[in-house]
Tab-separated table of C-alpha atoms and ligand atoms in Angstrom:
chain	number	residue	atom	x	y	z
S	1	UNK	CA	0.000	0.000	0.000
S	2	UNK	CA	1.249	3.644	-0.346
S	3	UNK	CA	0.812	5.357	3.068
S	4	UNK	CA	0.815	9.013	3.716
S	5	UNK	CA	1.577	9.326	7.186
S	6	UNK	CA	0.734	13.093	9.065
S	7	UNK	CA	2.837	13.415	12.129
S	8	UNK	CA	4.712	10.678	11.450
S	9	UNK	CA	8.198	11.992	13.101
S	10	UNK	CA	6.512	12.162	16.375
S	11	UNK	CA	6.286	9.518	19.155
S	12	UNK	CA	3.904	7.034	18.173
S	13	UNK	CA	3.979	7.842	14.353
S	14	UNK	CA	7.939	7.052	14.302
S	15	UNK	CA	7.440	3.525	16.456
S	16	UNK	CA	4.401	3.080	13.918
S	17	UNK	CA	6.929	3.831	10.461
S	18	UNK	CA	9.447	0.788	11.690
S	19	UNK	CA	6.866	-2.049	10.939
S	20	UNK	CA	4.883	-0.126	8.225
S	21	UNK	CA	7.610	0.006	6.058
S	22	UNK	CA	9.427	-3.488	6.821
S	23	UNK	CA	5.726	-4.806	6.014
S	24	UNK	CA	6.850	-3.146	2.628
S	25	UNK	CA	4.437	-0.609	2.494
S	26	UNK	CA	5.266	2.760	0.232
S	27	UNK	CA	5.520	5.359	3.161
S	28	UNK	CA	5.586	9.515	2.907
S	29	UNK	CA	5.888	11.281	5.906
S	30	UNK	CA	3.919	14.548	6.246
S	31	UNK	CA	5.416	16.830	9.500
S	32	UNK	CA	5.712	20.210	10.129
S	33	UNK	CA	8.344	19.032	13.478
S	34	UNK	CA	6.282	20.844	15.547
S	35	UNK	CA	6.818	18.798	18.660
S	36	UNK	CA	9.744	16.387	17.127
S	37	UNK	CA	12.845	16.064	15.275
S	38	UNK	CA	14.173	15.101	11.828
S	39	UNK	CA	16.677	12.806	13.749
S	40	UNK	CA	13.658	10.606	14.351
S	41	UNK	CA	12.976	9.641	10.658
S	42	UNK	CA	16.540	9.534	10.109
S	43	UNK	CA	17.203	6.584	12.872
S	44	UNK	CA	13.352	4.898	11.643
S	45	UNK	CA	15.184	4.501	7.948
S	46	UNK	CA	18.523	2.721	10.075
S	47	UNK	CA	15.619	0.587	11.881
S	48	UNK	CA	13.664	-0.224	8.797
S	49	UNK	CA	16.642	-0.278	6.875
S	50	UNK	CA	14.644	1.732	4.434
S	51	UNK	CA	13.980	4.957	2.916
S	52	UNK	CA	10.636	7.044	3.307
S	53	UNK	CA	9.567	10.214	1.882
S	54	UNK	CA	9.336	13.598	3.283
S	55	UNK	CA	7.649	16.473	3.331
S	56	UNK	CA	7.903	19.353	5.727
S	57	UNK	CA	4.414	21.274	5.948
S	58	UNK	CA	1.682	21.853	8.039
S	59	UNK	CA	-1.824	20.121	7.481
S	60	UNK	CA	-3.364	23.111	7.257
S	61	UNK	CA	-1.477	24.634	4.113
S	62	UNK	CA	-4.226	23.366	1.537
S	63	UNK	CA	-2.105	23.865	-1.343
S	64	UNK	CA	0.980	21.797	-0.219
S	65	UNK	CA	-0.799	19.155	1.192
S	66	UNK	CA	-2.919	18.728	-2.177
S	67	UNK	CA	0.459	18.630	-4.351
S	68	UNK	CA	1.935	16.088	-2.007
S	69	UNK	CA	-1.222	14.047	-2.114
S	70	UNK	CA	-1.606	14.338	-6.059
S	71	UNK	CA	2.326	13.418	-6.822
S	72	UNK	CA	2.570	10.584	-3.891
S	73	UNK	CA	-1.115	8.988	-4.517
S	74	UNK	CA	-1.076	7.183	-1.314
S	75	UNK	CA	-4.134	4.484	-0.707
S	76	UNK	CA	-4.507	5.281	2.695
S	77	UNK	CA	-3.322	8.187	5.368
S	78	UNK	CA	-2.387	7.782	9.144
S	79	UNK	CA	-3.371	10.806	10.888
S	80	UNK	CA	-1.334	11.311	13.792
S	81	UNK	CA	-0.503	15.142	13.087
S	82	UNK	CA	-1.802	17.493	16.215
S	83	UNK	CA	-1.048	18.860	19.665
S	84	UNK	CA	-2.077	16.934	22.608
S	85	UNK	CA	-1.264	18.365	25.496
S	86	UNK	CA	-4.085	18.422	27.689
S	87	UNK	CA	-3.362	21.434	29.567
S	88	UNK	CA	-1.958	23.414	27.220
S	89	UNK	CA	-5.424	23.324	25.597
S	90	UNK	CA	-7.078	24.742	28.375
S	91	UNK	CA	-5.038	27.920	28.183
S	92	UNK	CA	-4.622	27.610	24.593
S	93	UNK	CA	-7.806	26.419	22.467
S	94	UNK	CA	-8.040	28.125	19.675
S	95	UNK	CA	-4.393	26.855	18.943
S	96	UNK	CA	-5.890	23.374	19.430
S	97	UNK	CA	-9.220	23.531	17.362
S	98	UNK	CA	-7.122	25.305	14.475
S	99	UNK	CA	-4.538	22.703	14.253
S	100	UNK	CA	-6.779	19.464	15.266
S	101	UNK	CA	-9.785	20.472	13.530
S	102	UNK	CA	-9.097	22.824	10.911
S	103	UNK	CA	-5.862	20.348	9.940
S	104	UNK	CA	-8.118	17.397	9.628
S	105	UNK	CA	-10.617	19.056	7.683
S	106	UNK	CA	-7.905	19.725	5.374
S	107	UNK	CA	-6.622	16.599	5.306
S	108	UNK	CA	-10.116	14.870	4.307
S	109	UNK	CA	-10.567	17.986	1.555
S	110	UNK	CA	-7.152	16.592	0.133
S	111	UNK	CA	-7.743	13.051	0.641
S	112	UNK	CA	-11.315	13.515	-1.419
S	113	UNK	CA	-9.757	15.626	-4.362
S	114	UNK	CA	-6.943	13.053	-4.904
S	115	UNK	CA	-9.610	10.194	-4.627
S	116	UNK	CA	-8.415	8.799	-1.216
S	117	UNK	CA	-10.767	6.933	0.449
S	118	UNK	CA	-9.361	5.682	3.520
S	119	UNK	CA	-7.899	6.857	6.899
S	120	UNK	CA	-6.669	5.669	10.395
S	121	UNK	CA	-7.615	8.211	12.759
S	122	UNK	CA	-5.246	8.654	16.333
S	123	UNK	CA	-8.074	8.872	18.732
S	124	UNK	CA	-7.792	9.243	22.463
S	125	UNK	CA	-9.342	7.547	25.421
S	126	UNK	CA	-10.213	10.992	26.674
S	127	UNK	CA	-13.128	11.335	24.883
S	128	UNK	CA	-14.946	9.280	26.974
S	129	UNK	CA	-14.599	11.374	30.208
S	130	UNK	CA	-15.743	10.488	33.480
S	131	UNK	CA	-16.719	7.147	33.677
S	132	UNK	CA	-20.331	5.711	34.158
S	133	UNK	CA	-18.849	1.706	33.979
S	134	UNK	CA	-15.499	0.423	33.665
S	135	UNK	CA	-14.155	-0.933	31.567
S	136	UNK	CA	-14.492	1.736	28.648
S	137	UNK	CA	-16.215	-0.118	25.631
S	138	UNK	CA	-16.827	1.850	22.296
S	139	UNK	CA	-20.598	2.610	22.965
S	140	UNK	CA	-19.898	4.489	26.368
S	141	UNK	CA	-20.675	8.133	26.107
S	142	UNK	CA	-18.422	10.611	25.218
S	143	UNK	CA	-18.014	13.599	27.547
S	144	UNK	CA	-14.407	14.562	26.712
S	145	UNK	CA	-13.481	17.213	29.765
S	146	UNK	CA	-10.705	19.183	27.690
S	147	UNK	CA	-10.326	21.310	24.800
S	148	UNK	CA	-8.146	18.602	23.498
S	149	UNK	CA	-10.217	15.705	24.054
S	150	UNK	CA	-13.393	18.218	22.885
S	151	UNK	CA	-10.735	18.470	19.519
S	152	UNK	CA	-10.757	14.686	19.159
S	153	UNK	CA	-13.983	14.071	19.256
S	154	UNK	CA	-15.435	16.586	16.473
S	155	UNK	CA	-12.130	15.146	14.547
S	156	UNK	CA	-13.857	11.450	15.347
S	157	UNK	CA	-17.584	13.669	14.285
S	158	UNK	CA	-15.848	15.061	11.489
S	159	UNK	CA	-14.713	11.830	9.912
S	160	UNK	CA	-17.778	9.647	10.535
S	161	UNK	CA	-19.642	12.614	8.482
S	162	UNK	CA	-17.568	12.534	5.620
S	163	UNK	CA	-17.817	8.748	5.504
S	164	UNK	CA	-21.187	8.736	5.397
S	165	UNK	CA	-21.404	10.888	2.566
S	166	UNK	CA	-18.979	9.235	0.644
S	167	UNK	CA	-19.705	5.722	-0.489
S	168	UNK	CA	-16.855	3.687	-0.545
S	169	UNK	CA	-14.660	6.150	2.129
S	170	UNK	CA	-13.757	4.110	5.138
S	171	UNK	CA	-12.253	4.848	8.624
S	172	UNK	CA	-11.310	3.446	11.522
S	173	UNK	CA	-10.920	6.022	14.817
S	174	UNK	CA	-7.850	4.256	17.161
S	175	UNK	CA	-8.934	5.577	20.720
S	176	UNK	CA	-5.648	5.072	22.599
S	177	UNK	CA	-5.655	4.485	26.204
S	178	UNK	CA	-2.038	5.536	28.187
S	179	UNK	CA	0.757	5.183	25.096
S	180	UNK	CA	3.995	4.242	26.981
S	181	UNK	CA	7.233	2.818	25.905
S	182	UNK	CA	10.232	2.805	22.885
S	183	UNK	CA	11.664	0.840	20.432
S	184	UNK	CA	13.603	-2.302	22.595
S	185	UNK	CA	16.861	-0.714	20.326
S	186	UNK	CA	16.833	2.012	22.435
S	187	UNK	CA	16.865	3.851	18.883
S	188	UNK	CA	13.834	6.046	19.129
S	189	UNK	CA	11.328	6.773	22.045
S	190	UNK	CA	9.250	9.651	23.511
S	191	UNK	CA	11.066	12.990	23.782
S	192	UNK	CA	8.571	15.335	25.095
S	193	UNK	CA	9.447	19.194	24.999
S	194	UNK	CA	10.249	20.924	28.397
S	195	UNK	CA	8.888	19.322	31.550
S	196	UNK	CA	6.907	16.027	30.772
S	197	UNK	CA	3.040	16.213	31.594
S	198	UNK	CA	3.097	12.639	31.345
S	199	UNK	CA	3.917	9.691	33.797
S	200	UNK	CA	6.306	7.564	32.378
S	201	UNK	CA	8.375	9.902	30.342
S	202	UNK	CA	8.767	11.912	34.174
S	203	UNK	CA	9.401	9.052	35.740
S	204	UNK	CA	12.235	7.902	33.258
S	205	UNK	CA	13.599	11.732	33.434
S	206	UNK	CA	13.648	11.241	37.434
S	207	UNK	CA	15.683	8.333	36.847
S	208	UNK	CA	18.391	9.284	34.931
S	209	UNK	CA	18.598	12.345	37.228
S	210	UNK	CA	17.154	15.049	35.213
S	211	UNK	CA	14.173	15.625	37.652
S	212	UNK	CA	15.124	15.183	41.529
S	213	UNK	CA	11.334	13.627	42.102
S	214	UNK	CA	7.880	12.403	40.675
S	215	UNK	CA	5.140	14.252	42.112
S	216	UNK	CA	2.275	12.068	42.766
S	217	UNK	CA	-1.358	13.699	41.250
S	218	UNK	CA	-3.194	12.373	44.915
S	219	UNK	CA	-3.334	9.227	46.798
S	220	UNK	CA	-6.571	9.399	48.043
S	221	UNK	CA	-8.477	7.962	44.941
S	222	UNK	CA	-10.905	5.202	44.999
S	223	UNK	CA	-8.538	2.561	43.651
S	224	UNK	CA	-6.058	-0.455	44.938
S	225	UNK	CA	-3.282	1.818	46.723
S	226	UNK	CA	-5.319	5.275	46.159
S	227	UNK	CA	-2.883	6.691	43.187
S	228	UNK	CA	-4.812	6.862	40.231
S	229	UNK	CA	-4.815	3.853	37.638
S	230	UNK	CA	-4.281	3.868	33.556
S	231	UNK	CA	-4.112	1.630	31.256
S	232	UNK	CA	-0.894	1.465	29.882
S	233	UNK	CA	-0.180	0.085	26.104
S	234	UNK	CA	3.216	-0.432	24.801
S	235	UNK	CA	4.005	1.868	21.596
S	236	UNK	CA	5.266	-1.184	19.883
S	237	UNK	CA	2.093	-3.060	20.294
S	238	UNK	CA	0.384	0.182	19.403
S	239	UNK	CA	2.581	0.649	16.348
S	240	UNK	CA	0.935	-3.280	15.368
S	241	UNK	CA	-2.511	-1.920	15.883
S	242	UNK	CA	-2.378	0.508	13.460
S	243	UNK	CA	-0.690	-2.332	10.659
S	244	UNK	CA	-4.133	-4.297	11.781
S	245	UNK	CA	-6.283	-1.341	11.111
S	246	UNK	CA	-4.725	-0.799	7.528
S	247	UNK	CA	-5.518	-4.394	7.011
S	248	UNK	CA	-8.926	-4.038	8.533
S	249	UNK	CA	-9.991	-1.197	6.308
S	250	UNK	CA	-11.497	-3.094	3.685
S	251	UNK	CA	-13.114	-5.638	5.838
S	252	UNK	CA	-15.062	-2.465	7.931
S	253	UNK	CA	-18.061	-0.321	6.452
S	254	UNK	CA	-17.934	3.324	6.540
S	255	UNK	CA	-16.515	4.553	10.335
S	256	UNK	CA	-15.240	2.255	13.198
S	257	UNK	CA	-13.972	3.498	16.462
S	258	UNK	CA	-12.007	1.286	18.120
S	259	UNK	CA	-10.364	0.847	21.675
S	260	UNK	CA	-6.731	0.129	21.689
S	261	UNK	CA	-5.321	-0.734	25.326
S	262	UNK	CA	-4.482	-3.961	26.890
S	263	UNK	CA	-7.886	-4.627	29.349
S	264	UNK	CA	-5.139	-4.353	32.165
S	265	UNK	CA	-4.757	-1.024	34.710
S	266	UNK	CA	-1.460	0.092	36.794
S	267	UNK	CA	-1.436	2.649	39.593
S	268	UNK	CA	1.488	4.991	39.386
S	269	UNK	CA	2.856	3.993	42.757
S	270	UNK	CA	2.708	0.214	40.837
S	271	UNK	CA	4.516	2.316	37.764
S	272	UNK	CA	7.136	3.445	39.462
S	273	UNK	CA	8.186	0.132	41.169
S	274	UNK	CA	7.678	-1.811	37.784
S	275	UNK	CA	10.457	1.421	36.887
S	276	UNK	CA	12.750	1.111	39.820
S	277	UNK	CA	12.407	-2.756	38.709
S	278	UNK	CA	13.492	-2.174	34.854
S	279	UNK	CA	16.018	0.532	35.365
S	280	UNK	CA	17.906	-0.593	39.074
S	281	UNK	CA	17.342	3.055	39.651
S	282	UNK	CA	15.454	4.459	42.532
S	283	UNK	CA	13.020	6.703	41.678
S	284	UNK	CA	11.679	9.007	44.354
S	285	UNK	CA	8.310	10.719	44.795
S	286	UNK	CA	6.416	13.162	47.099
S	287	UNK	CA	2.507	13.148	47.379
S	288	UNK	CA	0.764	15.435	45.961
S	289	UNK	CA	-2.480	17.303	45.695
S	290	UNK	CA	-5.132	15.633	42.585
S	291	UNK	CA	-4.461	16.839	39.293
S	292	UNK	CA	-7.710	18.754	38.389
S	293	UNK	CA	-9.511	17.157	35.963
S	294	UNK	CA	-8.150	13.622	36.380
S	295	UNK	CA	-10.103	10.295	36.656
S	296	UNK	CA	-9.844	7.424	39.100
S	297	UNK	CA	-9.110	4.668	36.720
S	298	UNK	CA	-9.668	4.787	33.158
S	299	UNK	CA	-9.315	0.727	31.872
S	300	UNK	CA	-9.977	-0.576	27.923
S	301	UNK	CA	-12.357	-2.977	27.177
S	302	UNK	CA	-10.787	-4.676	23.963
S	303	UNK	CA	-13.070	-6.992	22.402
S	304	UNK	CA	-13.398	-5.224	19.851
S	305	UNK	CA	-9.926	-4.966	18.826
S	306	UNK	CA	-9.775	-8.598	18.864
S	307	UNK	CA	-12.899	-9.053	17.322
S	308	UNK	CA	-12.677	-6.644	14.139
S	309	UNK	CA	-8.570	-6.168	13.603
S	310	UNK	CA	-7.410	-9.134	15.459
S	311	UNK	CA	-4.938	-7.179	17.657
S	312	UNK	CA	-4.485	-7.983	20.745
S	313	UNK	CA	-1.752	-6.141	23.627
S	314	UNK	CA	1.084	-8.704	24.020
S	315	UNK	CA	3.460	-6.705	26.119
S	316	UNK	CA	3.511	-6.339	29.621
S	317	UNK	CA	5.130	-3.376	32.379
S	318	UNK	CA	8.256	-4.801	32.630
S	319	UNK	CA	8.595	-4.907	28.202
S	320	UNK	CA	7.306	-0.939	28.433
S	321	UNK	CA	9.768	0.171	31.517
S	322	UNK	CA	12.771	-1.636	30.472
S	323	UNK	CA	12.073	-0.416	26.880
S	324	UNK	CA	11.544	3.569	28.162
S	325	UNK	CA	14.677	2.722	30.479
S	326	UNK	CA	16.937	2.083	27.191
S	327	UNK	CA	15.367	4.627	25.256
S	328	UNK	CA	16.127	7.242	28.178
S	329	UNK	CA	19.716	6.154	29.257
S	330	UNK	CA	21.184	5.906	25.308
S	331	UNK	CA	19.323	9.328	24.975
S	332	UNK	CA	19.764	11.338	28.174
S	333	UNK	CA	18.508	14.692	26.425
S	334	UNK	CA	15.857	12.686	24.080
S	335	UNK	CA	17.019	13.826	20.006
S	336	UNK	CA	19.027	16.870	20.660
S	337	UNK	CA	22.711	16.658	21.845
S	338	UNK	CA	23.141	16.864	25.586
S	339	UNK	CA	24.706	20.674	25.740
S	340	UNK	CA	21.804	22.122	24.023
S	341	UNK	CA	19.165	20.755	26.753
S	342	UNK	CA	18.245	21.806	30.425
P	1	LIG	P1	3.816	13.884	19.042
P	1	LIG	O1	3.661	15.294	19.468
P	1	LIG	O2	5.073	13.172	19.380
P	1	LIG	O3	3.590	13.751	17.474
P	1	LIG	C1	2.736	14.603	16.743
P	1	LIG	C2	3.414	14.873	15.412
P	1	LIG	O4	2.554	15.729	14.633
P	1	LIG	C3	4.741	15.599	15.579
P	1	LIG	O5	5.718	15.032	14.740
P	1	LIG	C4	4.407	17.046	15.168
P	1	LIG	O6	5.531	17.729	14.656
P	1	LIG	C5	3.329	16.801	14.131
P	1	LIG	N1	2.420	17.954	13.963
P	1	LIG	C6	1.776	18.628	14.940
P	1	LIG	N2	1.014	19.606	14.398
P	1	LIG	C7	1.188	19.533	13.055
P	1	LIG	C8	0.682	20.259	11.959
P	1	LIG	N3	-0.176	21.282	12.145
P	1	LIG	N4	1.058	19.923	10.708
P	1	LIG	C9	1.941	18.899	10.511
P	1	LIG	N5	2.452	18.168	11.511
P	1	LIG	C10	2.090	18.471	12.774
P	1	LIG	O7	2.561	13.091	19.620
P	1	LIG	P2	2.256	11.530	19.678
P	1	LIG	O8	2.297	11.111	21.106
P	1	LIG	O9	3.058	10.787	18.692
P	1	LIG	O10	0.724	11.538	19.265
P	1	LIG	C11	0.307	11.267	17.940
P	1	LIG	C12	-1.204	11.377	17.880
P	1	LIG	O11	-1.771	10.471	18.813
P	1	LIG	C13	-1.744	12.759	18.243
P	1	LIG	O12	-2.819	13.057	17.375
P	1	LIG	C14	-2.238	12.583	19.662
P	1	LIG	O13	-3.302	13.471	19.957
P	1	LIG	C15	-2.709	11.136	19.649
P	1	LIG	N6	-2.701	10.525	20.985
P	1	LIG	C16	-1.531	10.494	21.695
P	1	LIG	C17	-1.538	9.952	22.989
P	1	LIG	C18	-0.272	9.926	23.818
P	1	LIG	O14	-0.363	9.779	25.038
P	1	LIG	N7	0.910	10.052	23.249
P	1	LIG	C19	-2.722	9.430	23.525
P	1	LIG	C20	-3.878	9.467	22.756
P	1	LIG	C21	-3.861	10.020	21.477
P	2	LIG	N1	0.705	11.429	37.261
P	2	LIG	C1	1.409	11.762	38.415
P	2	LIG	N2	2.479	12.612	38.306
P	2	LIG	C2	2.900	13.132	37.111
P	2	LIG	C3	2.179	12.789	35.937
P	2	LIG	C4	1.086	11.937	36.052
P	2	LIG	O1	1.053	11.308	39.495
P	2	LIG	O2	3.875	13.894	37.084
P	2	LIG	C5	-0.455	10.491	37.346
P	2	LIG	C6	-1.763	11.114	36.865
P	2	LIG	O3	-2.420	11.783	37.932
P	2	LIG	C7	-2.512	9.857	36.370
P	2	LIG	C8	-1.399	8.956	35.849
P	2	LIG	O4	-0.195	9.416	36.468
P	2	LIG	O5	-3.128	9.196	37.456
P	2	LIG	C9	-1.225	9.036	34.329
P	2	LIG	O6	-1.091	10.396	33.958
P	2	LIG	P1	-0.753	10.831	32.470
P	2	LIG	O7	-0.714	12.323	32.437
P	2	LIG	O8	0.457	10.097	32.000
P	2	LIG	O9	-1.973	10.269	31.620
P	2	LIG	P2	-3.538	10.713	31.647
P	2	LIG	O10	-3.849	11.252	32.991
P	2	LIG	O11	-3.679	11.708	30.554
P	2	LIG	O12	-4.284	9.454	31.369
């Protein structure tokens, strides 16, 4: 297949290029670097042991986007182009409905002109929002409590319209639950800008000795040691998922969202021994107030997965810490050479 691939130097979309393209897919990678590096795609081709096509642009500049779609004529796209920091959008959401929404309209005005008919969406378990049952299956309301997670699901809206109206146009929405992990080389991984808002890259930064200590969002939640629980997925088994959902594209009709987690929940306290485990590092943490906005426990139900794509999770915490762990020690400052980092 020929694959146009939006975001594809960031951290899932790199993980994602390795298999795509020893699978022998045609790949083209559409990235404005925004929140990544170049060095990414460079190490993916040493991975792959392959070359991809580039293009630097943004998905909202109509006019480049259409070339690149009329001289690469890819079958498919994987949209994982967008900013997802969840805070950020609360201080910033017109930044986050132009680049989310306006971007993916533009991508599915592109994709239609050029006679491209199917996509792979990068959903989020955050547009399900505060739980009524556990765990999440796809038919649980959505009550997303952020602008981002608002973004996603007009994106999800957005895409389900245009498949409607367009016989033959299918899609399948990937709502991912907590994305964790690297590449087991060590090779590529997730290099977040500035201070991490997320768990595992903080907790890896701790580690090496970047951070002095983890602060802990509350321990007075409703769960097995009161520190809230996720459900972790490891990037590489989330990189397979999307290979599945390519495959399953033709098998679907019209829009499919899917869950993509492994049924399984971790507390952080559980995180960060499953860390201290992986790395021999300690890792030390203070207790903190909640995080506003945060859940309890948030926990995939992934029959359908199995059921439509034939994925399944195979890796467990240990795979995803000792993974981050090599990723984080070969790569102290993430992409960029150590002097030019805090
Ligand atoms: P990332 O920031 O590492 O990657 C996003 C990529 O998109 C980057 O390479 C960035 O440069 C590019 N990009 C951003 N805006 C762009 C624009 N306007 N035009 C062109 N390129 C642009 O993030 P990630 O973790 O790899 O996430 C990929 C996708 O998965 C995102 O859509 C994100 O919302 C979604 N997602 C991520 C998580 C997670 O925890 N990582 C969870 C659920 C969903
Ligand atoms: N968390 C924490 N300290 C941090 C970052 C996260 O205690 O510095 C907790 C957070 O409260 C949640 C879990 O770790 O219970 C996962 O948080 P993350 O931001 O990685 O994912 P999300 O909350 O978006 O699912």
């Amino acid at each position: 297949m020929r694959v146009l691939v939006t975001g594809g130097a960031g951290y899932i979309g790199s993980h994602t290029l390795v298999p795509l393209l020893r699978a022998g897919h045609e790949v083209l990678v559409y990235d404005n670097y925004a929140t990544s590096s170049p060095e990414a795609l460079a190490r993916v081709r040493q991975l792959a042991n392959r070359d991809l096509a580039v293009v630097e642009g943004d998905i909202r500049d109509l006019a480049l986007l259409d070339r690149t779609f009329a001289s690469f004529r890819p079958d498919a796209v994987i949209h994982f182009a967008g900013l997802k920091a969840v805070g950020e959008s609360h201080s910033q959401p017109l930044e986050y409905y132009a680049q989310n929404i306006a971007g993916s309209i533009t991508l599915l005005q592109c994709m239609a002109q050029n006679g491209c008919t199917q996509i792979v969406f990068s959903s989020s378990a955050t547009v399900y929002g505060e739980p009524d049952y556990l765990p999440y299956d796809e038919h649980h309301p959505l009550r997303p409590q952020s602008p981002y997670g608002r973004s996603k699901l007009m994106i999800e809206t957005i895409i389900r319209d245009w498949t409607s109206a367009n016989a033959g146009a299918r899609a399948i929405l990937l709502r991912y639950f907590n994305p964790v992990g690297a590449h087991p080389s060590g090779r590529i991984g997730e290099d977040p800008l500035g201070t991490p808002n997320n768990l595992m890259p903080y907790i890896a930064q701790v580690a090496i000795g970047r951070r002095e200590a983890l602060l802990v969002h509350g321990d007075d939640y409703d769960t097995r040691d009161g520190t809230g629980e996720r459900d972790y997925i490891h990037v590489e088994d989330l990189a397979r998922a999307h290979l599945a959902a390519l495959d399953s594209l033709d098998r679907i009709d019209g829009c499919e969202a899917i869950n993509v987690g492994t049924g399984q929940s971790a507390t952080v306290l559980e995180m960060v021994a499953a860390f201290e485990r992986a790395s021999g590092r300690s890792v030390p943490y203070r207790i903190g107030p909640r995080r506003p906005g945060d859940v309890a426990r948030m926990c995939a139900d992934v029959a359908k997965a199995r059921a439509l794509m034939g994925w399944q999770a195979e890796l467990g915490l240990d795979a995803m810490c000792s993974a981050t762990w090599q990723w984080q020690s070969r790569n102290p400052t993430g992409y960029a050479p150590e002097v030019e980092r805090d």
